[in-house]
Coordinates of C-alpha atoms and ligand atoms in Angstrom, one line a residue:
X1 CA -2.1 -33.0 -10.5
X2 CA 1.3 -32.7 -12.1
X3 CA 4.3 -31.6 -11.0
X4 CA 3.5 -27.9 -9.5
X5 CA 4.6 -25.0 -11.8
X6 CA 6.8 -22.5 -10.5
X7 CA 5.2 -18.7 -10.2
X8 CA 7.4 -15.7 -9.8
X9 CA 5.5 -12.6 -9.0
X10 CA 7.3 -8.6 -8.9
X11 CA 5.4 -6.1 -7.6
X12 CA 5.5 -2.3 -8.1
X13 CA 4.1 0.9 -5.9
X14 CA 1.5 0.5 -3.6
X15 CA 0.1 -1.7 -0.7
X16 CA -3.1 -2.4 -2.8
X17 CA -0.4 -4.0 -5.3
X18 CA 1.0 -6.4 -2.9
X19 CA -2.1 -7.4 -1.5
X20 CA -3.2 -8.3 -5.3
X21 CA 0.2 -10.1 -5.8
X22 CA -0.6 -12.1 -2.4
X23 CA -4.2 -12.9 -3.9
X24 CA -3.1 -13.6 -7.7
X25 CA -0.8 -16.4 -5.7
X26 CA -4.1 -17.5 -4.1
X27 CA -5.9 -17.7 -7.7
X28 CA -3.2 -19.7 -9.2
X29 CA -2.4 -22.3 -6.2
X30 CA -5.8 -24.5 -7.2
X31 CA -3.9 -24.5 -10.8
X32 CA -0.7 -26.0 -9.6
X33 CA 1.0 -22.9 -8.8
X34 CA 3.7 -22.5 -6.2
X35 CA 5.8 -19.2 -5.5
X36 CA 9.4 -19.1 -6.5
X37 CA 11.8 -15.7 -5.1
X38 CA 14.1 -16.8 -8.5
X39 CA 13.3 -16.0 -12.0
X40 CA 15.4 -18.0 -13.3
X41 CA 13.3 -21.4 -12.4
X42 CA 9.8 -19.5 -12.8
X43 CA 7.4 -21.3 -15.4
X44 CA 5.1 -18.0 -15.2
X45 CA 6.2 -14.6 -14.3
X46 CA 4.0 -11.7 -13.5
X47 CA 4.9 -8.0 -13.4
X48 CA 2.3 -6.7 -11.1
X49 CA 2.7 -2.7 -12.8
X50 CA 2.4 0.8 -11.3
X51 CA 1.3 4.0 -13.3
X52 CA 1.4 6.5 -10.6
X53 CA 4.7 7.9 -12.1
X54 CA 6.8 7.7 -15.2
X55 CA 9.7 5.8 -13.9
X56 CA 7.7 3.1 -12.1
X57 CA 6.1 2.5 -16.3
X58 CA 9.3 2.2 -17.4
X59 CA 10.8 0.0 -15.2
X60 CA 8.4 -2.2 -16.3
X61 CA 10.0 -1.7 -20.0
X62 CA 13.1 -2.6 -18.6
X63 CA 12.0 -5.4 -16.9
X64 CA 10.4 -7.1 -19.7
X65 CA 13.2 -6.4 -21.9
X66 CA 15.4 -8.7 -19.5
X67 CA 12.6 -10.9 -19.9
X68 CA 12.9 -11.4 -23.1
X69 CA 16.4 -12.8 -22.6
X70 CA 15.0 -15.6 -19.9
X71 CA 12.4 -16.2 -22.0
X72 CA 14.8 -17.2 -24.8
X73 CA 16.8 -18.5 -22.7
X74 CA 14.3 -21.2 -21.5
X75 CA 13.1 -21.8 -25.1
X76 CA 16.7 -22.9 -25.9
X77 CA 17.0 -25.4 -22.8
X78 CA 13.1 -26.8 -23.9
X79 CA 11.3 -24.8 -21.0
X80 CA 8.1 -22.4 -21.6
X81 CA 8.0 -19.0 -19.5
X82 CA 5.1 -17.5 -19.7
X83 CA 5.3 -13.8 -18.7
X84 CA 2.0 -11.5 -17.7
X85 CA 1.5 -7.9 -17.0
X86 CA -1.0 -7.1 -14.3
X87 CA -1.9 -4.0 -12.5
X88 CA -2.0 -0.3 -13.1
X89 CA 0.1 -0.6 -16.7
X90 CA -1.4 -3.6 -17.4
X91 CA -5.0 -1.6 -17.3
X92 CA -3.7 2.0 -18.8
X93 CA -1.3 0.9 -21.7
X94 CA -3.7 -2.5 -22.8
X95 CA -2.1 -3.8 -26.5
X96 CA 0.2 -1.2 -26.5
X97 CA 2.2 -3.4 -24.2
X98 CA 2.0 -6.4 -26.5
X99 CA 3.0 -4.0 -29.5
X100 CA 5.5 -2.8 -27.3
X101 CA 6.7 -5.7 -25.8
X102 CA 6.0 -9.0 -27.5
X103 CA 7.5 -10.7 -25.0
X104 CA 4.2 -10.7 -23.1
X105 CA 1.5 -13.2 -23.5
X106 CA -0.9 -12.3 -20.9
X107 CA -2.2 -8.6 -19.8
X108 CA -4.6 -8.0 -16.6
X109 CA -6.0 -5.3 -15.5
X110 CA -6.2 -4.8 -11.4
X111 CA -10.3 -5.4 -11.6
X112 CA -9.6 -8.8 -13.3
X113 CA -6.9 -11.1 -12.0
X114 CA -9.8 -13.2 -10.9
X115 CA -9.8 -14.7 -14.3
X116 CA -5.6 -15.5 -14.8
X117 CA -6.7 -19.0 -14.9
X118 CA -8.8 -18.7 -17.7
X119 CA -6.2 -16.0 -19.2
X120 CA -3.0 -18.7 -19.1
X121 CA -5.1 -21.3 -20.5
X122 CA -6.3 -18.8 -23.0
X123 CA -2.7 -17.4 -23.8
X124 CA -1.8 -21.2 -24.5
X125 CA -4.4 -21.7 -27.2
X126 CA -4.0 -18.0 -29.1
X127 CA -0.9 -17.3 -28.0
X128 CA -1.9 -13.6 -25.9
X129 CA -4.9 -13.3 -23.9
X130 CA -6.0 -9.9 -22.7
X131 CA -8.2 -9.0 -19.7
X132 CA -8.5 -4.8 -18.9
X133 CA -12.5 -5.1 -18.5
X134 CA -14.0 -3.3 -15.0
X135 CA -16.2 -6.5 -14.6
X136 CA -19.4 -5.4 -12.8
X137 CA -19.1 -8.0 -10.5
X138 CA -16.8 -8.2 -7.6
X139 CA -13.9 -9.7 -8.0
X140 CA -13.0 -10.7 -4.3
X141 CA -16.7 -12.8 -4.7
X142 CA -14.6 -15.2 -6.6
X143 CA -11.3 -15.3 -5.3
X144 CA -10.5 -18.3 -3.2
X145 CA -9.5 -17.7 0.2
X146 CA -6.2 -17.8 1.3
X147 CA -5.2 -21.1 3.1
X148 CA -3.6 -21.0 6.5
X149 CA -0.4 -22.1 5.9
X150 CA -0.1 -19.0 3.3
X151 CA -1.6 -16.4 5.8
X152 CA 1.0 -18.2 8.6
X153 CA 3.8 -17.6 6.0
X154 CA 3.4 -14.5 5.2
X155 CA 3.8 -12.9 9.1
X156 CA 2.0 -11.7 11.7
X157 CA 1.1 -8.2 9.9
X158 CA -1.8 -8.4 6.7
X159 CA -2.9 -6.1 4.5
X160 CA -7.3 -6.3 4.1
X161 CA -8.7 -4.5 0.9
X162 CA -11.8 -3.1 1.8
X163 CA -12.0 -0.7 -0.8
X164 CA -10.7 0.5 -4.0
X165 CA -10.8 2.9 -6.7
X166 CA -11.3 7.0 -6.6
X167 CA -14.0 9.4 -7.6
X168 CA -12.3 12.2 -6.7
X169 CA -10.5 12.8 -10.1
X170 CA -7.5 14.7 -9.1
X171 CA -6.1 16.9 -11.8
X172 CA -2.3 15.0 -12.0
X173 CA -3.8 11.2 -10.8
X174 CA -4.2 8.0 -13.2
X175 CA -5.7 6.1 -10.4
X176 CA -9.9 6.9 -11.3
X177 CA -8.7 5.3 -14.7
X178 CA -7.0 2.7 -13.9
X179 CA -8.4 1.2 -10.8
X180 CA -11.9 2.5 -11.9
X181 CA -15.0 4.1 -9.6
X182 CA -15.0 3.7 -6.2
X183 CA -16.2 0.7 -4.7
X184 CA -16.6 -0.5 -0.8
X185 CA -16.7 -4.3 -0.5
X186 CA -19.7 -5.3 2.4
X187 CA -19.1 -5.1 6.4
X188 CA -19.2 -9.3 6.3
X189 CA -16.9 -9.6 3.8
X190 CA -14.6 -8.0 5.6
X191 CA -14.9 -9.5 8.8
X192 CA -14.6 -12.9 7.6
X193 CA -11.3 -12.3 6.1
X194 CA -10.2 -10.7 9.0
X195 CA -11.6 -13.6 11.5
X196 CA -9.6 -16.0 9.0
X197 CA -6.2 -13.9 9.4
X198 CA -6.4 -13.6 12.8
X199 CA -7.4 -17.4 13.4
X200 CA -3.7 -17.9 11.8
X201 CA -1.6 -15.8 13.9
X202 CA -2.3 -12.5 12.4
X203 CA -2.2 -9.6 14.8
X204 CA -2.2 -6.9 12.8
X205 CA -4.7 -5.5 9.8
X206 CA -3.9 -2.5 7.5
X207 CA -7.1 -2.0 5.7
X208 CA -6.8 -0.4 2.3
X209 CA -7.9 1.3 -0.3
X210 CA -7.0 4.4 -3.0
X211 CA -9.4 6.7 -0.7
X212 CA -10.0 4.3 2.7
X213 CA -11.9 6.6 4.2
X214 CA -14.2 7.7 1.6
X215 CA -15.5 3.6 2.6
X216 CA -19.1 3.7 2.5
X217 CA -19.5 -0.6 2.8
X218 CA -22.9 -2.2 3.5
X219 CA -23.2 -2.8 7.4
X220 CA -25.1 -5.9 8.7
X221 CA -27.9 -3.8 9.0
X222 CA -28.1 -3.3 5.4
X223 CA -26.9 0.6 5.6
X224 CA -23.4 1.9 4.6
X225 CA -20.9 2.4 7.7
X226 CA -17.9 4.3 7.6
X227 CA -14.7 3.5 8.1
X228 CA -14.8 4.4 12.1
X229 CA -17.8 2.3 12.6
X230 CA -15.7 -0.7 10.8
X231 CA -12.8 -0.3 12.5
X232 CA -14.9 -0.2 15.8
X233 CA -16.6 -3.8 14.8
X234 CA -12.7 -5.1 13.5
X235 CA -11.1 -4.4 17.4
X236 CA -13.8 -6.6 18.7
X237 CA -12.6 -10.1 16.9
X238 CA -9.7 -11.7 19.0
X239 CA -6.3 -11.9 18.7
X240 CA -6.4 -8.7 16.2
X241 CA -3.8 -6.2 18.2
X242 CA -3.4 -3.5 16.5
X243 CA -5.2 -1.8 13.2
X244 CA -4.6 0.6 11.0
X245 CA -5.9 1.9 7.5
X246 CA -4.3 4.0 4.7
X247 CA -4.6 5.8 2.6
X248 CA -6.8 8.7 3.5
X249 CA -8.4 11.5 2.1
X250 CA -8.2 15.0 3.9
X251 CA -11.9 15.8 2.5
X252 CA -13.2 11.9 3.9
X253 CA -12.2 12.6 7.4
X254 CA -15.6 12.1 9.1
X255 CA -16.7 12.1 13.1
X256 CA -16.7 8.0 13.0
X257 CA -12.9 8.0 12.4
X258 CA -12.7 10.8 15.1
X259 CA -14.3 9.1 17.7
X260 CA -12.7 5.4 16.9
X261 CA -8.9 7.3 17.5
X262 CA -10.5 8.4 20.4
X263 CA -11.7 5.4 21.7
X264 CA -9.5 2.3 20.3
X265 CA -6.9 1.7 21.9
X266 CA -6.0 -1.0 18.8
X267 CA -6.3 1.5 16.5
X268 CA -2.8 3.2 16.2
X269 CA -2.1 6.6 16.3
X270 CA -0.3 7.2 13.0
X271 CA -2.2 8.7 10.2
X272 CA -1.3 9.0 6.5
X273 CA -2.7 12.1 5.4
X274 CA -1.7 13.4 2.0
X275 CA -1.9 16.9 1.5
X276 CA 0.1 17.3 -1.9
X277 CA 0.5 21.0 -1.7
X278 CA 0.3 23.7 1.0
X279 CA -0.7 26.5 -1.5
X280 CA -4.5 27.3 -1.8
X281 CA -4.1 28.1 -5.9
X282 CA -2.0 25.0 -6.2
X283 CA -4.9 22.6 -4.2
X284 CA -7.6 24.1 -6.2
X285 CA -5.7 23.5 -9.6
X286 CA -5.2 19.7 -8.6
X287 CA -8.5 20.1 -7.7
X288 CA -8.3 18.6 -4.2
X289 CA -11.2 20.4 -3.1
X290 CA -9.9 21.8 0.2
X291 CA -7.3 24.5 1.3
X292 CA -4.7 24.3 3.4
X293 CA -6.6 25.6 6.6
X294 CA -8.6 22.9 6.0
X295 CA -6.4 20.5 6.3
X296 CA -5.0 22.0 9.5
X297 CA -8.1 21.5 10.3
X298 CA -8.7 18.0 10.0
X299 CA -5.1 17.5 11.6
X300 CA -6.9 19.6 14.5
X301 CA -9.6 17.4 15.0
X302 CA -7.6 14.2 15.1
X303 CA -5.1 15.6 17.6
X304 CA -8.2 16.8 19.7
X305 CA -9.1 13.0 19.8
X306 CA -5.6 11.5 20.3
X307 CA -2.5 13.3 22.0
X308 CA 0.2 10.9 21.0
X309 CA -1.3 10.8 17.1
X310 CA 1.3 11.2 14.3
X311 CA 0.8 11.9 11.0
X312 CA 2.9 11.1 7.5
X313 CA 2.1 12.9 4.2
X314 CA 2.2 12.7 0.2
X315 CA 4.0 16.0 -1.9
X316 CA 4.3 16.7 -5.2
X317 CA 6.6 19.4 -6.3
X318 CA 6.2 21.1 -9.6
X319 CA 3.1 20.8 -10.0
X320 CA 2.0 23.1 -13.4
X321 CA 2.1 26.4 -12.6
X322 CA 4.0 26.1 -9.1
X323 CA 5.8 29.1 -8.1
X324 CA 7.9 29.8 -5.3
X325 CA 5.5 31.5 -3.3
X326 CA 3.1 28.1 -3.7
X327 CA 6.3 26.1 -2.6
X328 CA 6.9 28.1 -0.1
X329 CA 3.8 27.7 1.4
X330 CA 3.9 24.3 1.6
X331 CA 7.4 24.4 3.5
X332 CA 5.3 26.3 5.6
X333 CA 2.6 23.7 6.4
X334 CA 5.5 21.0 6.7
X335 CA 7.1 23.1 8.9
X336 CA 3.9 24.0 11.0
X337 CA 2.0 20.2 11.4
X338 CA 5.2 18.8 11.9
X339 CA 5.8 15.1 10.0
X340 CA 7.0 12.0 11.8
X341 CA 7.8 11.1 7.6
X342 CA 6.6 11.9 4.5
X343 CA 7.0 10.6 0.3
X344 CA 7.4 13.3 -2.2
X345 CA 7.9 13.2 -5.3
X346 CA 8.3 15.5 -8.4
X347 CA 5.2 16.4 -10.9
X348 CA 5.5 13.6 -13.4
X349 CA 2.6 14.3 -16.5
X350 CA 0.3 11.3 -17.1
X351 CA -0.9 10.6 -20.2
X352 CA -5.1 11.4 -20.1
X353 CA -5.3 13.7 -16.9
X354 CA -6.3 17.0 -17.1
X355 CA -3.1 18.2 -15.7
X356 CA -1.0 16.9 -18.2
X357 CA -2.3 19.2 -20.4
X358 CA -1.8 22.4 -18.4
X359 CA 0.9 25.2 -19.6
X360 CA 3.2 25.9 -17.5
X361 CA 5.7 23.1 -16.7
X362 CA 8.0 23.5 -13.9
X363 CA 11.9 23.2 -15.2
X364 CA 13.0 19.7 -14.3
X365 CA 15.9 21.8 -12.3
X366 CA 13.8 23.8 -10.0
X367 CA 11.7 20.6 -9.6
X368 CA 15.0 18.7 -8.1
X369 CA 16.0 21.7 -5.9
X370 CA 12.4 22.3 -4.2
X371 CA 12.2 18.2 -4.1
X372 CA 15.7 18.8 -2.0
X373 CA 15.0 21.5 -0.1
X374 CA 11.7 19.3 0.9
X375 CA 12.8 16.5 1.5
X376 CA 15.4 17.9 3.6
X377 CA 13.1 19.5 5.9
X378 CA 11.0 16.5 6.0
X379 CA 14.3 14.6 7.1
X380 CA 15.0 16.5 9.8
X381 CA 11.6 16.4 11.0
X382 CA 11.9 12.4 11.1
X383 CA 15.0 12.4 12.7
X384 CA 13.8 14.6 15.4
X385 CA 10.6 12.7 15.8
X386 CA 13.0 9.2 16.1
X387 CA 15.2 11.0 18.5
X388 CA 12.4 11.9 20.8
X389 CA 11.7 8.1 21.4
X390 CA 15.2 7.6 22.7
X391 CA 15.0 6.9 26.2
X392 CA 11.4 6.1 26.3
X393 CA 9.3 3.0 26.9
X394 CA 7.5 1.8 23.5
X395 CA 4.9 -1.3 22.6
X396 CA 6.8 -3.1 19.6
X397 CA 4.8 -6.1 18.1
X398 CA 7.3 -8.0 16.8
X399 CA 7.4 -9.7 14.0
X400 CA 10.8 -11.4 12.4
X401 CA 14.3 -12.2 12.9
X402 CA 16.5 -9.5 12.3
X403 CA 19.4 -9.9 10.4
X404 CA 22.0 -9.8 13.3
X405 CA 21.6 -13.3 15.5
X406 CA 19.4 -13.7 18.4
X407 CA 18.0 -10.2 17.4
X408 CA 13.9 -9.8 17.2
X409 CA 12.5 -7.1 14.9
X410 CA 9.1 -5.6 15.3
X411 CA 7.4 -2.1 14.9
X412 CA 5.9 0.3 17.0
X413 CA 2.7 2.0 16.3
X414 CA 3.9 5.0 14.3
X415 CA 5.8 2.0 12.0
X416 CA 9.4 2.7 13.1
X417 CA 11.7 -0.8 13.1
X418 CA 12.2 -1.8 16.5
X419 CA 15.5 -4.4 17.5
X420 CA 15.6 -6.1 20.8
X421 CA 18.2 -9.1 21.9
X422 CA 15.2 -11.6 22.3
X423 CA 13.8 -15.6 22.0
X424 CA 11.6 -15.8 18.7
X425 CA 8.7 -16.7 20.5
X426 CA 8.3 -13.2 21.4
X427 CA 7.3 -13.1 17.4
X428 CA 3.5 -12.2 17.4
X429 CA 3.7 -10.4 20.6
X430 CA 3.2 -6.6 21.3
X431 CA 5.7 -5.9 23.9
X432 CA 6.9 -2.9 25.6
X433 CA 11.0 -1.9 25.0
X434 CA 12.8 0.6 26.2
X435 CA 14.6 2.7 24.2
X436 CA 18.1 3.2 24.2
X437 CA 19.4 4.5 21.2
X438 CA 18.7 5.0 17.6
X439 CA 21.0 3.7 14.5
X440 CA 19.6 5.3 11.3
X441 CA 15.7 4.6 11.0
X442 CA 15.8 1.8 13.3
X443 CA 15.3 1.8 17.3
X444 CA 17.4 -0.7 19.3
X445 CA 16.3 -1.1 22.9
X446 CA 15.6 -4.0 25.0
X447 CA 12.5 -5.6 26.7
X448 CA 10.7 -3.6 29.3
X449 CA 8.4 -6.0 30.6
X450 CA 6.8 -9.2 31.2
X451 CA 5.6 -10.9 28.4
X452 CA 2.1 -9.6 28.2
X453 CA 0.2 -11.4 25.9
X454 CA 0.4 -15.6 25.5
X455 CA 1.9 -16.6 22.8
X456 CA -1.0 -17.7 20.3
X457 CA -0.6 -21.5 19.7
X458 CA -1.0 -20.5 15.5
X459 CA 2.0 -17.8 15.7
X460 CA 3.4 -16.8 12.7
X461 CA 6.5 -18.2 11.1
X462 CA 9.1 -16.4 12.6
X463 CA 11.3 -16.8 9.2
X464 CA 9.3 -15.2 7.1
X465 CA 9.3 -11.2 6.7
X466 CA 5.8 -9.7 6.3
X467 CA 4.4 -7.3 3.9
X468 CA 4.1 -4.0 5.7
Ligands
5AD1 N1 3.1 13.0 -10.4 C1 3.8 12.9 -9.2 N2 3.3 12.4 -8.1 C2 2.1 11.8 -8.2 N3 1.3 11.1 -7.3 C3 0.2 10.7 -7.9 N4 0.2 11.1 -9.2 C4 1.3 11.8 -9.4 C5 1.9 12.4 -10.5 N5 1.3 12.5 -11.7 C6 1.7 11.0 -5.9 C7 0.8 11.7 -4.9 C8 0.0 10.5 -4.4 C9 1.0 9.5 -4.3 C10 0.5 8.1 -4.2 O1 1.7 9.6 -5.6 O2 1.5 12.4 -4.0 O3 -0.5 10.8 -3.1
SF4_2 FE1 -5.6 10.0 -7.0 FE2 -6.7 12.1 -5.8 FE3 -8.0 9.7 -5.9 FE4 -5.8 10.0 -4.3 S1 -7.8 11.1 -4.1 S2 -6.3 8.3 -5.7 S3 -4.6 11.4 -5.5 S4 -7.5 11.0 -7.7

């Protein structure tokens, strides 16, 4: 082959989104592709998009205006840069970005990367190719695996996609339309990429998908299992440490994921649990299709199962039609589960929901002060929730270098940056450290123990950061 072509790839908003950036490097690698961090000396560069909010589309403007000028740029000194817009964008917007932005010569939808090869080689004969088809086939069917020096690279924590889109057609998300009906990929699948991951130093698995637990994929036996009976079957294969999943649906939270936080130790006790809204009219008109006492519920029944279990949260201020009274109740329900963290973010209308039709936008002005007055609650929340670990004896798998020298950086289970003064072959280890004090977000302690587990002979790099 000739000389490999550099590939820079940017990613935007979720997990799922750097997962697919991870597997669009895989795609392209049997083409002659290799990664490059710089633009500047990328032959292809891909924008893998977002569309949950309005900023993260227009970013993506931005971005591809800049583009433009490398583009030019490498024109002048006899280089080609071809530039391609994946993801959510990619799928929602389709020509409009090519009218919009002629700078792009490839567009492909999340459901299609699998075919970027035959996309560039397209794009080179026409000039733009254009992919935002929801192929009935599954695309992880023909994606090649990733090899083990990749999987090595990219750290001892991995991100598993076992399953995507969203039937549940909340009134303010783009997500149904642009990752499409909800689909579990099969038990096997799934268990072979993990096996493979963890073979190569991997210790830890996030599985995800838009609505995780609504997973439903085909079990050995031929009949769906649910995401507590997978998870069960994932902390059997060795070397896997720790696993979690994200993100979850309130409505999705079944017995099977009860019992494995009861009964898996690997299966850490930090739960994302989006809840939008703590008002019963507002949940209804995003139709979420649960209250809030549900949801108290459900946070119930997990804590039932597991004591130490923690839980972070999605919010959305301003919904249409928010009044104080509805914002007020969900300072309540903040203030009554109690949040080791939280995102929130302020209404933003998406072009083709049903919400963005509604009367009764919230003033961008009231939007910032309730986004302030949440977030501040849901600060001080984290901070007491960091505090409490001060003093205490936590596992940490660790996981890099840290920036200071001779400093190890891991994460305990509820995802909080742990620093200990430590050899790198502690890297790929879950280790207990004590405490001792807290600097911002980050817990700096010191090991507590003997080293517990061997190191595995395929360890990670310890160079390399990982995804999570
Ligand atoms: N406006 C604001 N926030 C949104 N989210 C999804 N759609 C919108 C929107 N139109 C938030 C929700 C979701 C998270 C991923 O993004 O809180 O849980
Ligand atoms: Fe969007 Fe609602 Fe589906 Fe989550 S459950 S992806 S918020 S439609």
């Amino acid at each position: 082959m000739n000389e490999p072509r550099k590939l820079h790839i940017k990613s935007y908003g979720c997990q799922m989104n750097v997962y697919d950036a991870q597997r669009m490097v895989d795609t392209l690698a049997p083409e002659g592709f290799v990664e490059t961090a710089a633009v500047d000396d990328a032959d292809l560069v891909i924008l893998n998009t977002c569309h949950i909010r309005e900023k993260a589309a227009e970013k993506v403007y931005s971005e591809l205006g800049r583009l433009r000028e490398a583009k030019d740029e490498a024109r002048r000194a006899g280089r080609a840069l071809t530039v391609a817009v994946a993801g959510c964008v990619a799928q929602a917007e389709g020509e409009e970005i090519i009218r919009r932005a002629p700078v792009v010569d490839v567009v492909v939808g999340p459901q299609s990367y699998h075919h970027l090869p035959q996309l560039l080689a397209r794009a080179r004969q026409d000039g733009r190719a254009l992919d935002t088809e929801f192929p009935l086939d599954d695309k992880f069917q023909h994606l090649p695996a990733p090899r083990p020096d990749t999987i090595r690279a990219r750290g001892v924590s991995a991100f598993v996609t076992v399953q995507e889109g969203c039937d549940k057609f909340c009134t303010f998300c783009v997500v149904p339309y642009t990752r499409g009906a909800e689909v579990s990929r099969p038990v096997k699948r799934i268990v072979e990429d993990v096996r493979r991951l963890a073979d190569n130093g991997v210790r830890e698995i996030t599985l995800i998908g838009q609505n995780v637990n609504a997973f439903h994929g085909e079990g050995p036996d031929g009949r769906p299992w649910p995401l507590g009976r997978l998870l069960e079957h994932l902390a059997t294969i060795e070397g896997i440490a720790r696993l979690r999943y994200s993100t979850s649906h309130p409505r999705d939270v079944d017995d099977s994921l009860i019992a494995a936080h009861r009964d898996l130790p690997s299966l850490m006790p930090f739960v994302h649990l989006p809840v939008q809204s703590g008002s019963d009219r507002i949940l209804a008109a995003m139709n979420r299709k649960h209250t809030a006492d549900d949801y108290r519920r459900v946070i119930d029944r997990f804590r039932a199962a597991c004591s130490q279990i923690a839980f972070s949260s999605d919010f959305i201020v301003g919904f249409p039609g928010e009044s104080e009274e509805d914002f007020a109740a969900t300072l309540a329900l903040i203030e009554q589960i109690g949040y080791a963290g939280a995102y929130s973010f302020k209404y933003s209308p998406r072009p083709g929901t049903p919400a963005a039709e509604m009367p009764e936008m919230v003033a961008t002005a009231v939007m910032d002060e309730r986004l302030a007055r949440l977030q501040d609650l849901i600060d001080r929340q984290q901070a007491a929730f960091n505090a409490a670990m001060v003093g205490q004896t936590v596992d940490v798998l660790f996981e890099r270098d840290a920036r200071y020298p001779g400093q190890i950086v891991g994460r305990t289970a509820y995802l909080q940056p742990a620093h200990v003064l430590a050899p790198p072959d502690i890297i790929g280890q879950v280790l207990p450290v004590a405490v001792d004090r807290l600097e911002r977000y980050s817990l700096i302690g010191q090991l507590a123990g003997p080293q517990q587990i061997p190191p595995r002979s395929a360890s990670a790099s310890p160079t390399v950061s990982t995804g999570a």
